[in-house]
Each structure stands twice: as structure tokens, then as C-alpha cells.
Amino acid sequence: MITTDNALPDWIAKQATLGQKVSLEVEQAEENALRYLLSVCCPQIFESYAIVLGPFWINWKVKELVSSGLILTETDESDFKRLSWRQFFNLYDKDFEINTAHQIATEIDKQLTGNWPPYLWFPGEGNCETEELNFILNQIADRYGDTIVNYYYCLLKTQKWEGDIFYRALISEVDTLKDKTDIRDNPTAIYPDNKDWCIVSDYDLPYTYIGGTKELIDSIASNSAFDIYKIEPLT
């Protein structure tokens, strides 16, 4: 494992670096919102793509107390559990479909603005959760071997926010990177030199996009334990 003074290669630089890539005027009510975001957050050079929806979080004990009429000002952050998008939508009597997920989540968020219940957290932005990331990387390693790849951390994921950080390490060493004192959170992007695949988490979004072969994406999206879905690019 080594740290490098590398720079993002041209094929992924635009999608992985910080900057106003995602238009704040995007029509969020449109069913192509997630496909639009794919087009600006992941290089359009792959055969197939998938999206990882970051989980919501819920404290069931607090929900029960609030439902009974108790007013709470503080909650135990250690007692929050994962909540899938389908489960979250069910709480608000909404149907979950991947094509309209962004639209419905945005509508619920706007309804709750300033009044989010103390037992619910919105998905974290800019970071692929460790469980999902490890699953994805295991699928990649099964197909391509435990190869050396590039781990890119934008400056907002570094401890001092002084500049981007790159590591070159084996796929199996991703957990070891968490012990590094110069970074925090999971990588902004992971990619091999040969452009066979890539993983990108835009810092402003609760989504991670994956590009690769059809076989790789099918294997990743076939796992029902996570909110991972195949997605088609805009044409």
C-alpha cells in the first residue's frame, strides 16, 4: 500500500472531482433524475451501470416513544438501525420504484423540512457505506482477482482538507485504509488503471454509481440485501 502524488486520469477526472457538476435546477420531479445524475457522476464508457442508494436510519425505540406522545429532545445515536428505501417509503404510504425513488424521497424531505422526527435520519451524502462497499469490492475481486487499484479521496474526505489524497492498494486492503490518519470516510472514487470498472460517490449525493461489464453489474445488482439497482444512462 502506498500513497501517491497521482492525479485523476482524464477518463474519470470530471466525474470524481469536486465542483458544480450536478445542476441545482435539475428537474427532480422527472423520472429520469437518477439517470441524469449517472450521466454526470460516472464516466459514460461502460457496458452497464448500477446505483447504490444510501440507507435511511431509524431508531425504533424512539419511534415507539414518540408515537405514544412523548416529546424527546435528545436521542441515542448508537441505537439507529438501517432502513431500506422501500421501508422508508412504506412509513409514508409511498410505493417504491427505482425510477421515481429520487422524486418521492425529495417530496418527503420537503414535507418534513424543519420537522424531521427525532427517530429518522436521511441517508448520508458523499459516502458509500462500508457494508455496501465491501460487498461491491468482493464481487469485483471475485471477477478480476485481488488486484492493485486506485483509491481517491477528495479534500473534503481528508483530515486537514488541504488537498486530494491517493492510495494504491489491493482491493482486499480497503478496510486497512480506514486506519490511515490522513483520511476520513470511504473513498470518493475507486478505479483500476485499465478502466475495467469504477465506483464513484459524489460528495453532494446519497448515491454511489458503479460502471463495468454487464456480468459484473448483474452480479452486484442481484444481491437483495442492499439497495443496489441496475440503471440505464441517458441516451
PDB file of N, CA and C in Angstrom, residues 3-4 20 22 30-31 44 62 68 81 83 92 98 112 157 159 171 176 183 221 224 235:
ATOM      1  N   THR A   3       0.943   5.715  -0.706  1.00  0.00           N
ATOM      2  CA  THR A   3       0.271   6.956  -1.052  1.00  0.00           C
ATOM      3  C   THR A   3       1.020   7.571  -2.219  1.00  0.00           C
ATOM      4  N   THR A   4       0.317   8.232  -3.099  1.00  0.00           N
ATOM      5  CA  THR A   4       0.943   8.751  -4.309  1.00  0.00           C
ATOM      6  C   THR A   4       0.588  10.212  -4.517  1.00  0.00           C
ATOM      7  N   GLN A  20     -19.253  21.993  -9.250  1.00  0.00           N
ATOM      8  CA  GLN A  20     -20.673  22.025  -9.520  1.00  0.00           C
ATOM      9  C   GLN A  20     -20.984  21.239 -10.786  1.00  0.00           C
ATOM     10  N   VAL A  22     -23.492  18.768 -10.691  1.00  0.00           N
ATOM     11  CA  VAL A  22     -24.920  18.479 -10.641  1.00  0.00           C
ATOM     12  C   VAL A  22     -25.684  19.792 -10.579  1.00  0.00           C
ATOM     13  N   GLU A  30     -38.850  14.739 -12.340  1.00  0.00           N
ATOM     14  CA  GLU A  30     -38.765  13.917 -13.524  1.00  0.00           C
ATOM     15  C   GLU A  30     -38.278  12.513 -13.157  1.00  0.00           C
ATOM     16  N   GLU A  31     -38.787  11.519 -13.855  1.00  0.00           N
ATOM     17  CA  GLU A  31     -38.411  10.145 -13.565  1.00  0.00           C
ATOM     18  C   GLU A  31     -36.998   9.810 -14.028  1.00  0.00           C
ATOM     19  N   GLN A  44     -19.131   7.734 -18.823  1.00  0.00           N
ATOM     20  CA  GLN A  44     -20.038   7.029 -19.730  1.00  0.00           C
ATOM     21  C   GLN A  44     -19.246   6.200 -20.736  1.00  0.00           C
ATOM     22  N   VAL A  62     -37.138   4.985  19.878  1.00  0.00           N
ATOM     23  CA  VAL A  62     -37.570   6.382  19.930  1.00  0.00           C
ATOM     24  C   VAL A  62     -38.859   6.574  19.149  1.00  0.00           C
ATOM     25  N   SER A  68     -46.191   7.279  21.100  1.00  0.00           N
ATOM     26  CA  SER A  68     -47.014   7.244  22.310  1.00  0.00           C
ATOM     27  C   SER A  68     -47.292   8.632  22.868  1.00  0.00           C
ATOM     28  N   LYS A  81     -30.757   2.088  13.416  1.00  0.00           N
ATOM     29  CA  LYS A  81     -30.615   0.919  12.563  1.00  0.00           C
ATOM     30  C   LYS A  81     -30.872   1.303  11.107  1.00  0.00           C
ATOM     31  N   LEU A  83     -32.425   1.407   7.467  1.00  0.00           N
ATOM     32  CA  LEU A  83     -33.784   1.365   6.953  1.00  0.00           C
ATOM     33  C   LEU A  83     -33.697   1.452   5.433  1.00  0.00           C
ATOM     34  N   TYR A  92     -44.417   6.326   4.922  1.00  0.00           N
ATOM     35  CA  TYR A  92     -45.199   7.465   4.437  1.00  0.00           C
ATOM     36  C   TYR A  92     -46.182   7.050   3.338  1.00  0.00           C
ATOM     37  N   ILE A  98     -37.555   2.259  -8.440  1.00  0.00           N
ATOM     38  CA  ILE A  98     -36.266   2.912  -8.607  1.00  0.00           C
ATOM     39  C   ILE A  98     -36.359   4.140  -9.516  1.00  0.00           C
ATOM     40  N   LEU A 112     -41.033  17.290   5.287  1.00  0.00           N
ATOM     41  CA  LEU A 112     -40.522  17.183   6.648  1.00  0.00           C
ATOM     42  C   LEU A 112     -39.502  18.256   7.000  1.00  0.00           C
ATOM     43  N   LYS A 157     -12.662  14.706   2.195  1.00  0.00           N
ATOM     44  CA  LYS A 157     -12.570  13.436   2.905  1.00  0.00           C
ATOM     45  C   LYS A 157     -11.218  13.247   3.577  1.00  0.00           C
ATOM     46  N   GLN A 159      -8.326  14.633   6.497  1.00  0.00           N
ATOM     47  CA  GLN A 159      -8.402  15.176   7.847  1.00  0.00           C
ATOM     48  C   GLN A 159      -8.111  16.675   7.896  1.00  0.00           C
ATOM     49  N   ILE A 171      -7.368  -4.551  -3.507  1.00  0.00           N
ATOM     50  CA  ILE A 171      -8.789  -4.457  -3.200  1.00  0.00           C
ATOM     51  C   ILE A 171      -9.046  -4.918  -1.767  1.00  0.00           C
ATOM     52  N   THR A 176      -8.122  -1.601   5.661  1.00  0.00           N
ATOM     53  CA  THR A 176      -6.907  -1.097   6.292  1.00  0.00           C
ATOM     54  C   THR A 176      -6.769   0.404   6.092  1.00  0.00           C
ATOM     55  N   ILE A 183      -6.986  10.475   6.361  1.00  0.00           N
ATOM     56  CA  ILE A 183      -8.271  10.432   5.674  1.00  0.00           C
ATOM     57  C   ILE A 183      -9.393  10.098   6.638  1.00  0.00           C
ATOM     58  N   ALA A 221     -25.890  -6.137  -8.680  1.00  0.00           N
ATOM     59  CA  ALA A 221     -27.285  -5.711  -8.502  1.00  0.00           C
ATOM     60  C   ALA A 221     -28.208  -6.864  -8.118  1.00  0.00           C
ATOM     61  N   SER A 224     -30.085  -8.836  -2.876  1.00  0.00           N
ATOM     62  CA  SER A 224     -31.264  -8.149  -2.342  1.00  0.00           C
ATOM     63  C   SER A 224     -31.034  -7.570  -0.948  1.00  0.00           C
ATOM     64  N   THR A 235     -29.713   8.617 -23.043  1.00  0.00           N
ATOM     65  CA  THR A 235     -29.213   8.496 -24.398  1.00  0.00           C
ATOM     66  C   THR A 235     -29.406   9.816 -25.132  1.00  0.00           C
TER      67      THR A 235
END
